[in-house]
PDB file of C-alpha atoms and ligand atoms in Angstrom:
ATOM      1  CA  MET A  73      -0.178  -8.198   2.170  1.00  0.00           C
ATOM      2  CA  GLY A  74       0.188  -5.809   5.020  1.00  0.00           C
ATOM      3  CA  PHE A  75      -1.924  -5.487   8.094  1.00  0.00           C
ATOM      4  CA  PRO A  76      -3.786  -2.596   9.699  1.00  0.00           C
ATOM      5  CA  VAL A  77      -2.111  -0.614  12.443  1.00  0.00           C
ATOM      6  CA  ARG A  78      -3.997   1.973  14.453  1.00  0.00           C
ATOM      7  CA  TYR A  79      -2.758   5.278  15.759  1.00  0.00           C
ATOM      8  CA  TYR A  80      -4.262   8.044  17.852  1.00  0.00           C
ATOM      9  CA  CYS A  81      -4.389  11.600  16.618  1.00  0.00           C
ATOM     10  CA  PRO A  82      -2.397  13.591  19.189  1.00  0.00           C
ATOM     11  CA  HIS A  83      -4.779  16.520  18.728  1.00  0.00           C
ATOM     12  CA  CYS A  84      -8.192  14.937  19.204  1.00  0.00           C
ATOM     13  CA  GLU A  85      -7.540  11.189  19.802  1.00  0.00           C
ATOM     14  CA  THR A  86      -9.399  10.127  16.709  1.00  0.00           C
ATOM     15  CA  ILE A  87      -8.244   6.637  15.777  1.00  0.00           C
ATOM     16  CA  VAL A  88      -6.780   6.257  12.327  1.00  0.00           C
ATOM     17  CA  GLU A  89      -5.867   3.039  10.603  1.00  0.00           C
ATOM     18  CA  LEU A  90      -3.005   2.450   8.232  1.00  0.00           C
ATOM     19  CA  GLU A  91      -2.120  -0.614   6.215  1.00  0.00           C
ATOM     20  CA  ARG A  92       1.467  -1.532   6.959  1.00  0.00           C
ATOM     21  CA  ASP A  93       3.879  -4.082   5.611  1.00  0.00           C
ATOM     22  CA  GLY A  94       5.257  -4.391   9.080  1.00  0.00           C
ATOM     23  CA  TYR A  95       9.007  -4.267   8.600  1.00  0.00           C
ATOM     24  CA  LEU A  96       9.536  -0.637   9.494  1.00  0.00           C
ATOM     25  CA  ALA A  97       9.727   0.271  13.157  1.00  0.00           C
ATOM     26  CA  ASP A  98       7.539   3.079  14.373  1.00  0.00           C
ATOM     27  CA  LYS A  99       9.315   5.712  16.359  1.00  0.00           C
ATOM     28  CA  ALA A 100       6.679   8.201  17.405  1.00  0.00           C
ATOM     29  CA  VAL A 101       3.406   9.891  16.543  1.00  0.00           C
ATOM     30  CA  THR A 102       3.729  13.626  17.004  1.00  0.00           C
ATOM     31  CA  PRO A 103       1.714  16.732  16.113  1.00  0.00           C
ATOM     32  CA  TYR A 104       4.760  18.131  14.333  1.00  0.00           C
ATOM     33  CA  PRO A 105       7.232  16.702  11.814  1.00  0.00           C
ATOM     34  CA  PHE A 106      10.760  15.774  12.765  1.00  0.00           C
ATOM     35  CA  ALA A 107      13.465  17.782  11.078  1.00  0.00           C
ATOM     36  CA  GLY A 108      15.067  15.728   8.344  1.00  0.00           C
ATOM     37  CA  TRP A 109      12.227  13.236   7.976  1.00  0.00           C
ATOM     38  CA  GLU A 110      10.344  12.944   4.691  1.00  0.00           C
ATOM     39  CA  TYR A 111       6.660  12.177   5.079  1.00  0.00           C
ATOM     40  CA  ALA A 112       4.368  10.462   2.623  1.00  0.00           C
ATOM     41  CA  THR A 113       0.592  10.616   2.677  1.00  0.00           C
ATOM     42  CA  PRO A 114      -1.355   7.424   3.466  1.00  0.00           C
ATOM     43  CA  SER A 115      -2.339   7.100  -0.196  1.00  0.00           C
ATOM     44  CA  GLU A 116       1.265   7.078  -1.322  1.00  0.00           C
ATOM     45  CA  SER A 117       3.872   4.376  -1.019  1.00  0.00           C
ATOM     46  CA  ILE A 118       4.523   5.058   2.618  1.00  0.00           C
ATOM     47  CA  GLU A 119       7.365   2.603   2.992  1.00  0.00           C
ATOM     48  CA  ASP A 120       9.456   4.785   0.700  1.00  0.00           C
ATOM     49  CA  GLY A 121       9.355   7.673   3.142  1.00  0.00           C
ATOM     50  CA  ASP A 122      10.641   8.238   6.629  1.00  0.00           C
ATOM     51  CA  GLY A 123       7.136   8.564   7.968  1.00  0.00           C
ATOM     52  CA  VAL A 124       3.522   9.323   7.195  1.00  0.00           C
ATOM     53  CA  VAL A 125       1.632  12.586   7.439  1.00  0.00           C
ATOM     54  CA  PHE A 126      -2.012  12.166   8.394  1.00  0.00           C
ATOM     55  CA  HIS A 127      -4.647  14.756   7.710  1.00  0.00           C
ATOM     56  CA  CYS A 128      -6.995  13.920  10.552  1.00  0.00           C
ATOM     57  CA  GLY A 129     -10.456  12.971   9.315  1.00  0.00           C
ATOM     58  CA  GLU A 130      -9.787  14.106   5.758  1.00  0.00           C
ATOM     59  CA  ASP A 131      -7.513  11.465   4.298  1.00  0.00           C
ATOM     60  CA  GLY A 132      -9.820   8.491   4.751  1.00  0.00           C
ATOM     61  CA  THR A 133      -7.833   6.866   7.546  1.00  0.00           C
ATOM     62  CA  ALA A 134     -10.114   7.735  10.473  1.00  0.00           C
ATOM     63  CA  VAL A 135     -11.947   4.685  11.835  1.00  0.00           C
ATOM     64  CA  ASP A 136     -13.266   6.120  15.099  1.00  0.00           C
ATOM     65  CA  GLY A 137     -14.140   9.793  15.248  1.00  0.00           C
ATOM     66  CA  ASP A 138     -14.696  12.554  12.766  1.00  0.00           C
ATOM     67  CA  GLY A 139     -11.216  13.989  12.921  1.00  0.00           C
ATOM     68  CA  CYS A 140     -10.103  17.496  13.660  1.00  0.00           C
ATOM     69  CA  GLY A 141      -8.610  18.430  10.304  1.00  0.00           C
ATOM     70  CA  GLU A 142      -5.160  18.879  11.796  1.00  0.00           C
ATOM     71  CA  ARG A 143      -2.060  17.169  10.514  1.00  0.00           C
ATOM     72  CA  PHE A 144      -0.023  14.784  12.586  1.00  0.00           C
ATOM     73  CA  TYR A 145       3.004  12.707  11.845  1.00  0.00           C
ATOM     74  CA  LEU A 146       4.022   9.100  12.208  1.00  0.00           C
ATOM     75  CA  SER A 147       7.782   8.836  12.147  1.00  0.00           C
ATOM     76  CA  PHE A 148       9.695   5.657  11.453  1.00  0.00           C
ATOM     77  CA  VAL A 149      12.947   4.839  13.160  1.00  0.00           C
ATOM     78  CA  ARG A 150      15.900   6.023  11.137  1.00  0.00           C
ATOM     79  CA  PHE A 151      19.509   5.009  11.388  1.00  0.00           C
ATOM     80  CA  GLU A 152      22.564   6.852  10.188  1.00  0.00           C
ATOM     81  CA  ASN A 153      25.919   5.086  10.303  1.00  0.00           C
ATOM     82  CA  GLY A 154      24.382   2.480  12.529  1.00  0.00           C
ATOM     83  CA  VAL A 155      23.203   5.007  15.102  1.00  0.00           C
ATOM     84  CA  GLU A 156      19.537   5.621  15.659  1.00  0.00           C
ATOM     85  CA  ILE A 157      18.591   9.205  14.968  1.00  0.00           C
ATOM     86  CA  ASP A 158      16.477  10.759  17.683  1.00  0.00           C
ATOM     87  CA  PRO A 159      15.668  14.413  17.123  1.00  0.00           C
ATOM     88  CA  ARG A 160      14.224  14.676  20.593  1.00  0.00           C
ATOM     89  CA  LYS A 161      17.572  14.086  22.281  1.00  0.00           C
ATOM     90  CA  PRO A 162      20.450  16.516  22.571  1.00  0.00           C
ATOM     91  CA  SER A 163      23.015  15.854  19.913  1.00  0.00           C
ATOM     92  CA  GLU A 164      25.737  14.856  22.346  1.00  0.00           C
ATOM     93  CA  HIS A 165      23.812  11.670  23.099  1.00  0.00           C
ATOM     94  CA  VAL A 166      24.283  10.558  19.519  1.00  0.00           C
ATOM     95  CA  GLN A 167      28.054  10.798  19.611  1.00  0.00           C
ATOM     96  CA  ILE A 168      30.090   7.717  20.279  1.00  0.00           C
ATOM     97  CA  GLY A 169      32.157   8.718  23.266  1.00  0.00           C
ATOM     98  CA  ASN A 170      35.701   7.768  24.099  1.00  0.00           C
ATOM     99  CA  ASP A 171      35.090   7.458  27.816  1.00  0.00           C
ATOM    100  CA  THR A 172      35.258   4.210  29.725  1.00  0.00           C
ATOM    101  CA  THR A 173      31.546   3.435  29.651  1.00  0.00           C
ATOM    102  CA  PRO A 174      30.924   0.556  27.273  1.00  0.00           C
ATOM    103  CA  PRO A 175      28.019   1.034  24.887  1.00  0.00           C
ATOM    104  CA  SER A 176      26.574  -2.361  25.688  1.00  0.00           C
ATOM    105  CA  PRO A 177      23.081  -1.977  27.169  1.00  0.00           C
ATOM    106  CA  ARG A 178      23.494  -4.997  29.393  1.00  0.00           C
ATOM    107  CA  GLY A 179      26.234  -6.907  31.047  1.00  0.00           C
ATOM    108  CA  PRO A 180      27.085  -9.140  33.966  1.00  0.00           C
ATOM    109  CA  ASP A 181      26.704  -6.375  36.538  1.00  0.00           C
ATOM    110  CA  GLY A 182      23.227  -7.465  37.457  1.00  0.00           C
ATOM    111  CA  PHE A 183      24.546 -10.753  38.756  1.00  0.00           C
ATOM    112  CA  SER A 184      27.356  -9.367  40.878  1.00  0.00           C
ATOM    113  CA  GLY A 185      25.574 -10.002  44.145  1.00  0.00           C
ATOM    114  CA  GLY A 186      25.590 -13.775  44.087  1.00  0.00           C
ATOM    115  CA  GLY A 187      24.695 -15.618  47.216  1.00  0.00           C
ATOM    116  CA  PHE A 188      21.136 -16.228  46.111  1.00  0.00           C
ATOM    117  CA  TRP A 189      21.353 -19.812  47.219  1.00  0.00           C
TER     118      TRP A 189
HETATM  119 ZN1  LIG B  65      -7.419  14.831  15.092  1.00  0.00          ZN
END
């Protein structure tokens, strides 16, 4: 069960490998933790957390390189009330507005030109 997924250390670009079940979506690998995320170590049950904290070169995950000893963080995508949480965006982007812009990411606008034939 599971399959290996590789990530780069953002500090030194050592490649680490992690066995994943594959049903959680990765959000980002960062040299710092996201506020509100709970991180498990690679030896723990990582799917129970919101992400994984690597200890570069010292937790047995490095497959290419010696590691730099720094920590870095793999964060999974999190949703709250159906809205993806993104700590990197200003909070107003998370609100559901009451303006006239529909939330749909795509629509018929791209075909308004016509006349292709
Ligand atoms: Zn490193």
